[in-house]
Structure formats: C-alpha cells, structure tokens
Short mmCIF file of C-alpha atoms and ligand atoms in Angstrom, two decimals:
data_model
loop_
_atom_site.label_atom_id
_atom_site.label_comp_id
_atom_site.label_asym_id
_atom_site.label_seq_id
_atom_site.Cartn_x
_atom_site.Cartn_y
_atom_site.Cartn_z
CA MET A 163 43.17 -2.90 12.22
CA ASN A 164 44.61 0.60 12.38
CA ALA A 165 43.37 4.14 11.78
CA SER A 166 43.84 3.70 8.03
CA SER A 167 42.05 0.34 7.78
CA LYS A 168 39.10 0.13 5.41
CA TYR A 169 36.15 -2.08 4.63
CA THR A 170 35.12 -2.83 1.07
CA LEU A 171 31.53 -2.04 0.13
CA LYS A 172 29.61 -4.47 -2.07
CA ASN A 173 30.45 -2.37 -5.16
CA GLY A 174 34.20 -2.49 -4.41
CA VAL A 175 34.50 1.05 -2.98
CA GLU A 176 36.58 1.26 0.19
CA ILE A 177 35.31 3.00 3.33
CA PRO A 178 37.43 3.89 6.40
CA CYS A 179 36.78 1.84 9.55
CA ILE A 180 36.24 4.98 11.69
CA GLY A 181 34.78 8.40 10.84
CA TYR A 182 34.28 11.89 12.22
CA GLY A 183 30.66 12.77 12.98
CA THR A 184 29.57 16.36 12.49
CA ALA A 185 25.97 16.37 13.67
CA PRO A 186 25.34 19.54 15.68
CA LEU A 187 26.70 18.86 19.12
CA THR A 188 23.53 19.96 20.80
CA THR A 189 20.47 18.04 19.75
CA THR A 190 18.81 21.15 18.31
CA ILE A 191 19.40 20.97 14.60
CA GLY A 192 21.58 23.73 13.25
CA SER A 193 22.35 25.26 16.60
CA GLU A 194 26.08 24.78 16.72
CA MET A 195 28.67 24.36 14.00
CA PRO A 196 31.30 21.73 14.66
CA LYS A 197 34.59 23.51 15.14
CA GLY A 198 36.77 20.42 15.29
CA ILE A 199 36.82 19.54 11.61
CA ASP A 200 40.23 21.13 10.91
CA HIS A 201 41.69 19.20 13.79
CA ALA A 202 39.96 15.97 12.79
CA LEU A 203 41.49 16.19 9.32
CA LYS A 204 44.92 17.00 10.79
CA CYS A 205 44.69 14.07 13.19
CA GLY A 206 43.93 11.62 10.41
CA PHE A 207 40.15 11.24 10.26
CA ARG A 208 39.36 10.60 6.60
CA LEU A 209 35.68 9.65 6.68
CA ILE A 210 33.65 12.81 7.31
CA ASP A 211 29.96 12.34 7.94
CA THR A 212 27.54 15.20 7.43
CA ALA A 213 23.95 15.81 6.30
CA TRP A 214 21.97 18.59 4.65
CA ALA A 215 20.06 18.90 7.93
CA TYR A 216 23.22 19.61 9.95
CA LYS A 217 23.59 22.98 8.21
CA ASN A 218 27.37 22.71 8.20
CA GLU A 219 28.21 21.55 4.69
CA ASP A 220 29.56 24.96 3.62
CA PHE A 221 31.74 25.06 6.72
CA LEU A 222 33.00 21.51 6.12
CA GLY A 223 33.65 22.21 2.46
CA ALA A 224 35.87 25.15 3.37
CA ALA A 225 37.76 23.05 5.93
CA ILE A 226 38.30 20.30 3.36
CA LYS A 227 39.61 22.83 0.86
CA ASN A 228 41.98 24.37 3.41
CA SER A 229 43.25 21.00 4.61
CA GLY A 230 45.54 20.55 1.63
CA LEU A 231 44.39 16.94 1.37
CA LYS A 232 43.70 15.52 -2.05
CA ARG A 233 40.04 14.82 -2.75
CA GLU A 234 40.71 11.10 -3.22
CA GLN A 235 42.27 10.90 0.26
CA LEU A 236 38.89 11.74 1.78
CA PHE A 237 35.63 9.86 2.11
CA VAL A 238 32.87 12.47 2.30
CA SER A 239 29.36 11.37 3.16
CA SER A 240 26.12 13.38 3.34
CA LYS A 241 22.41 12.67 3.71
CA CYS A 242 19.25 13.65 1.91
CA SER A 243 16.99 15.52 4.31
CA ASN A 244 13.52 14.35 5.27
CA ARG A 245 12.26 17.60 3.78
CA PHE A 246 13.41 16.49 0.33
CA ARG A 247 11.87 13.07 -0.09
CA GLY A 248 10.85 11.95 -3.60
CA TYR A 249 12.76 11.87 -6.88
CA ASP A 250 12.94 15.53 -7.90
CA ARG A 251 13.38 16.93 -4.41
CA ALA A 252 16.09 14.40 -3.51
CA LEU A 253 18.07 15.45 -6.59
CA MET A 254 17.60 19.07 -5.54
CA CYS A 255 18.84 18.33 -2.03
CA PHE A 256 21.90 16.53 -3.36
CA LYS A 257 22.72 19.39 -5.71
CA GLU A 258 22.55 21.84 -2.83
CA SER A 259 24.76 19.67 -0.58
CA LEU A 260 27.34 19.22 -3.32
CA SER A 261 27.42 22.92 -4.00
CA LEU A 262 27.67 23.84 -0.31
CA LEU A 263 30.52 21.37 0.11
CA GLY A 264 32.18 22.72 -3.02
CA LEU A 265 32.83 19.18 -4.26
CA GLU A 266 32.33 17.44 -7.59
CA TYR A 267 31.19 14.15 -6.12
CA LEU A 268 30.38 12.50 -2.80
CA ASP A 269 31.76 9.18 -1.62
CA LEU A 270 28.52 8.19 0.05
CA TYR A 271 24.97 9.54 0.02
CA LEU A 272 22.36 8.31 2.48
CA ILE A 273 18.60 8.75 2.92
CA HIS A 274 18.58 10.42 6.36
CA TRP A 275 15.39 8.81 7.74
CA PRO A 276 12.75 6.56 6.17
CA ALA A 277 9.32 8.02 5.46
CA LYS A 278 7.18 7.08 8.44
CA ASP A 279 5.45 3.77 7.73
CA GLY A 280 1.71 3.34 8.00
CA PRO A 281 -1.21 1.26 6.88
CA ASP A 282 -1.13 2.33 3.24
CA GLU A 283 1.81 1.81 0.94
CA GLU A 284 2.47 5.44 0.19
CA TRP A 285 5.49 5.57 2.52
CA GLN A 286 7.11 2.72 0.58
CA ALA A 287 6.52 4.55 -2.71
CA ILE A 288 8.06 7.70 -1.22
CA ASN A 289 11.19 5.85 -0.08
CA SER A 290 11.46 4.08 -3.44
CA SER A 291 11.10 7.35 -5.31
CA THR A 292 13.86 8.93 -3.22
CA TRP A 293 15.96 5.85 -3.86
CA ARG A 294 15.47 6.17 -7.63
CA ALA A 295 17.08 9.60 -7.39
CA PHE A 296 19.98 7.98 -5.54
CA GLU A 297 20.32 5.41 -8.33
CA THR A 298 20.41 8.22 -10.89
CA LEU A 299 23.14 10.02 -8.94
CA TYR A 300 25.10 6.79 -8.64
CA LYS A 301 24.81 5.94 -12.34
CA ASP A 302 25.75 9.50 -13.31
CA GLY A 303 28.91 9.29 -11.21
CA TYR A 304 27.97 11.92 -8.63
CA VAL A 305 28.20 9.45 -5.74
CA ARG A 306 30.53 6.49 -5.34
CA ALA A 307 28.16 4.62 -3.01
CA ILE A 308 24.57 4.92 -1.80
CA GLY A 309 22.80 3.78 1.33
CA VAL A 310 20.26 4.53 4.02
CA SER A 311 20.27 5.80 7.55
CA ASN A 312 17.96 4.90 10.43
CA PHE A 313 16.11 2.29 8.35
CA TRP A 314 14.89 -0.82 10.14
CA PRO A 315 14.35 -4.11 8.31
CA ARG A 316 10.68 -3.28 7.78
CA HIS A 317 11.76 -0.16 5.86
CA LEU A 318 14.67 -1.83 4.12
CA VAL A 319 12.76 -4.83 2.77
CA PRO A 320 10.36 -2.92 0.48
CA LEU A 321 13.10 -0.52 -0.58
CA MET A 322 15.38 -3.39 -1.52
CA GLU A 323 12.57 -5.18 -3.36
CA SER A 324 11.94 -2.17 -5.59
CA ALA A 325 15.59 -1.15 -5.96
CA GLU A 326 17.63 -1.59 -9.09
CA ILE A 327 20.86 -0.87 -7.19
CA GLN A 328 20.97 -2.26 -3.66
CA PRO A 329 21.94 -0.07 -0.69
CA MET A 330 25.55 -0.50 0.36
CA VAL A 331 25.54 1.11 3.80
CA LEU A 332 23.19 1.32 6.77
CA GLN A 333 23.92 4.05 9.31
CA LEU A 334 22.10 3.95 12.62
CA GLU A 335 22.43 4.89 16.27
CA TYR A 336 24.74 2.32 17.83
CA HIS A 337 26.36 2.29 21.24
CA PRO A 338 26.56 0.13 24.37
CA GLY A 339 23.03 -0.31 25.65
CA TYR A 340 21.56 0.36 22.21
CA THR A 341 23.05 -2.04 19.69
CA GLN A 342 19.95 -2.43 17.50
CA PRO A 343 20.69 -6.15 16.92
CA GLU A 344 17.91 -6.75 14.38
CA PRO A 345 18.79 -4.03 11.88
CA VAL A 346 22.50 -4.74 12.31
CA ARG A 347 22.02 -8.47 11.71
CA PHE A 348 19.78 -7.78 8.71
CA ALA A 349 22.31 -5.37 7.22
CA LYS A 350 25.22 -7.74 7.64
CA GLU A 351 23.24 -10.66 6.18
CA HIS A 352 22.52 -8.54 3.10
CA GLY A 353 26.08 -7.31 2.72
CA LEU A 354 25.55 -3.73 3.90
CA ILE A 355 28.36 -2.12 5.87
CA VAL A 356 27.07 -0.63 9.14
CA GLU A 357 28.00 2.80 10.51
CA GLY A 358 27.10 3.80 14.05
CA TRP A 359 26.16 7.36 15.05
CA SER A 360 26.38 8.72 18.59
CA PRO A 361 28.80 6.01 19.74
CA PHE A 362 28.86 7.59 23.21
CA GLY A 363 25.07 7.59 23.53
CA THR A 364 25.08 11.38 23.01
CA GLY A 365 27.81 11.52 25.64
CA GLN A 366 25.71 9.82 28.33
CA LEU A 367 27.94 6.72 28.46
CA LEU A 368 31.18 8.51 29.21
CA ASN A 369 30.81 8.38 32.99
CA ASN A 370 29.63 4.80 33.06
CA GLU A 371 31.38 2.87 35.85
CA THR A 372 31.53 -0.43 33.93
CA LEU A 373 33.17 1.23 30.94
CA LYS A 374 35.52 3.15 33.23
CA SER A 375 36.71 0.02 34.98
CA ILE A 376 37.17 -1.87 31.69
CA GLY A 377 39.13 1.12 30.36
CA GLU A 378 41.41 1.16 33.40
CA LYS A 379 42.59 -2.37 32.58
CA TYR A 380 43.85 -1.21 29.19
CA GLY A 381 44.88 2.31 30.16
CA LYS A 382 42.09 3.73 28.01
CA THR A 383 39.12 6.06 28.52
CA PRO A 384 35.49 4.92 28.28
CA ALA A 385 35.31 6.71 24.88
CA GLN A 386 38.26 4.69 23.57
CA VAL A 387 36.79 1.44 24.93
CA ILE A 388 33.51 2.14 23.13
CA LEU A 389 35.19 2.93 19.82
CA ASN A 390 37.38 -0.19 20.01
CA TRP A 391 34.30 -2.27 20.87
CA SER A 392 32.31 -0.87 17.93
CA ILE A 393 35.15 -1.52 15.47
CA LYS A 394 35.60 -5.05 16.85
CA ASN A 395 31.89 -5.60 16.22
CA GLY A 396 32.35 -4.48 12.63
CA VAL A 397 30.42 -1.22 13.02
CA ILE A 398 32.11 2.00 11.82
CA PRO A 399 31.86 4.47 14.73
CA LEU A 400 31.30 8.16 13.96
CA PRO A 401 32.43 9.96 17.13
CA LYS A 402 31.73 13.67 17.40
CA SER A 403 33.93 16.07 19.30
CA ASN A 404 34.96 19.70 19.02
CA ASN A 405 37.87 19.29 21.41
CA PRO A 406 41.35 18.76 19.85
CA GLU A 407 42.59 16.42 22.59
CA ARG A 408 39.48 14.30 22.51
CA ILE A 409 39.50 14.17 18.72
CA ALA A 410 43.04 12.78 18.82
CA GLN A 411 42.05 10.40 21.60
CA ASN A 412 39.17 9.10 19.48
CA LEU A 413 41.55 7.99 16.75
CA ASN A 414 43.98 6.42 19.20
CA VAL A 415 41.90 3.29 19.69
CA PHE A 416 43.79 0.63 17.76
CA ASP A 417 46.64 -0.27 20.12
CA PHE A 418 44.68 -2.55 22.44
CA GLU A 419 42.31 -5.46 22.11
CA LEU A 420 39.31 -5.94 24.35
CA SER A 421 39.05 -9.48 25.70
CA ASP A 422 36.08 -11.64 24.72
CA LYS A 423 34.84 -11.31 28.28
CA ASP A 424 34.93 -7.51 28.19
CA MET A 425 33.28 -7.52 24.76
CA ALA A 426 30.48 -9.68 26.16
CA VAL A 427 30.01 -7.35 29.14
CA ILE A 428 29.71 -4.31 26.85
CA ASP A 429 27.52 -6.18 24.35
CA SER A 430 25.00 -6.92 27.07
CA MET A 431 24.85 -3.53 28.79
CA GLU A 432 21.39 -2.20 29.62
CA TYR A 433 19.98 0.84 27.83
CA PHE A 434 20.43 3.97 29.84
CA GLY A 435 20.68 6.79 27.40
CA GLY A 436 20.82 7.84 23.80
CA SER A 437 19.13 10.20 21.38
CA GLY A 438 15.68 8.73 21.91
CA TRP A 439 15.07 9.14 18.18
CA THR A 440 13.65 6.29 16.13
CA PRO A 441 11.91 6.14 12.74
CA ASP A 442 8.64 6.15 14.72
CA THR A 443 9.40 9.11 16.96
CA ILE A 444 11.26 11.70 14.93
CA THR A 445 9.27 14.78 14.21
CA TRP A 446 11.52 16.55 11.73
P1 A2P B 215 33.31 17.38 23.20
O1 A2P B 215 32.99 18.01 21.87
O2 A2P B 215 33.43 18.39 24.28
O3 A2P B 215 34.48 16.44 23.12
P2 A2P B 215 28.01 11.20 20.70
O4 A2P B 215 28.98 11.14 19.54
O5 A2P B 215 27.69 9.90 21.31
O6 A2P B 215 26.74 11.92 20.30
O7 A2P B 215 28.68 12.07 21.86
C1 A2P B 215 29.14 13.38 21.63
C2 A2P B 215 29.63 13.97 22.90
O8 A2P B 215 30.75 13.22 23.40
C3 A2P B 215 30.09 15.39 22.75
O9 A2P B 215 29.46 16.14 23.78
C4 A2P B 215 31.59 15.36 22.95
O10 A2P B 215 32.02 16.52 23.64
C5 A2P B 215 31.80 14.12 23.79
N1 A2P B 215 33.05 13.43 23.50
C6 A2P B 215 33.54 13.08 22.30
N2 A2P B 215 34.71 12.42 22.41
C7 A2P B 215 34.99 12.35 23.74
C8 A2P B 215 36.04 11.78 24.52
N3 A2P B 215 37.06 11.15 23.93
N4 A2P B 215 35.98 11.92 25.87
C9 A2P B 215 34.95 12.57 26.46
N5 A2P B 215 33.93 13.11 25.80
C10 A2P B 215 33.93 13.01 24.45
#
C-alpha cells in the first residue's frame, strides 16, 4: 500500500485508501472552517470528505478549483444532512452541495445519519425514501457511488431490503478503543467499503502512552501509528488537521508495518474517548 493505493467499490469505482476529513475542528457544527485543504491537496490527499452540515463546501470548492488538479484526479464525497431526509429534500440538499462545491458530479454521496429508529416503521420509510433520492442521483450520473454514514446493522438491514441499488460505503467513527466491530463486520460481509471518521478519537488518543511507545519502535507518532493500523484493518481513515506539518505527517504512514502483536494491542485498547455521538444520541 502507498498514498495512491485504492480500493474498488462493488460497482467498480476506485476510492483512495486514505482521505482528508473536513468536519469542523471543534465539535460545534459550522464554527470553524478547515484551513488546511490547500495544503492537503498539495501534499497528495485525493479523497476529500465533507458534508452539507459542515458548512464548508463553498470553501472546499474554491480550494479544489485553485488546486490546478483535474477533476478526475480527485474523489470528492459529501453527505445529505439530517435536516433534508426524504426524497424531495434529499435531492434539494444534494443540489445545494453540488452548487456550493461548484462541481458537476460527486464521487460519493452518503446519508449523514440514519433517522432515529423507534417502535413504528416510519424511520425505515424515511431512510428508504432518502435512499431512493440517492438511487435517482446515481442513475442520473450525478454521483459515482452512494452509501451511508453512522448506520448500524439494524439501520442497514431494512434499507438494504428496500433498496434497488445497494450501498457501497459505510462511514462511521473508528479509532483505537472504538472499533465498532459489529457494523464493520456487517459492512465487510456485505461488500461495503468502510471509512473511519475521527481516527484520533477527536484528538484524545494522541497522548496515549501505549500508542506513543508503539510509535517509538517504528520512529512514528501516535497519529501515524493509528492511521497505519486503520489502513491495515481495511478501514479508510479520514484524519482532520489544519496544520501543514501534521497534514504531511498524516500521509506519511506507508513506510512501516505494524507487527501482528502491535496490531493486536491496538485492536484491543479500551475506550477512553471519542465524539460520544451515536445514532441514538445525536440531537441534530
Ligand atoms: P490540528 O488541526 O492542530 O493538527 P480527529 O480526526 O480524531 O477528530 O482528530 C482531530 C484532531 O487531531 C485535531 O485537533 C488535529 O489538530 C489533531 N491532529 C491531526 N493530525 C495530527 C497529528 N499528526 N499529530 C497531532 N495532532 C493531530
């Protein structure tokens, strides 16, 4: 594997094995624009992950335009906001994202969060209706691949049962101490490629002594250890950083191989930090 390596989605589209996350760097939505995008593109990040809810698509679009890169060199991914669930509203959200980004198509479009499940089946109908909009966008050539974010198997099963076109990607929070084994296993069994957001546990893992001491053996930082570990586990990490040196560091993670023993240590780390968001707890 190297920084240009790709996985192939079930429809044949290729997706880079590492991406640049652009969620606002504080946890308050919309509070801070990522400033590192120019640098990320210069360094070689080609998968750029955004969302309508991040309120940065116009900013990213301008950076993409100024980068001088050809559109087909990039893999641009966005997400349909929770505020726009359902067929018509999802199409509206997509149209707005595409226009803000100044692009003619997206490489990947994801449902940001599932509708909260409950005793009646309305939430399933809502997710399916959103998904039908995604199928329309896919068939009309506006998106090269479609998928979901933060869905657990209990959300994925009904969506997949009612889908005409199956989801190709599952994005979810994934880092040492929070590896979400059930959704990841389910996704892999059903041929979905998995992307992991907040690989550093919203930064809380970066001072971890275990990760530090593993990193020392390879001459790498805890951040680089985590990214290498995620890639080795077949999960596309989406590190966020606004700092040029750290952005470069986050792509320089392919020149070492964690031993099976170190992988096992990281795989079994206890939870001690993360976003705290789940499909059951998010309020936005
Ligand atoms: P910064 O922008 O100052 O680099 P996560 O992706 O898990 O949510 O974590 C994001 C946080 O991790 C940001 O605060 C970011 O800060 C920090 N970060 C990103 N890359 C590195 C790195 N290589 N070393 C240290 N901190 C990093």
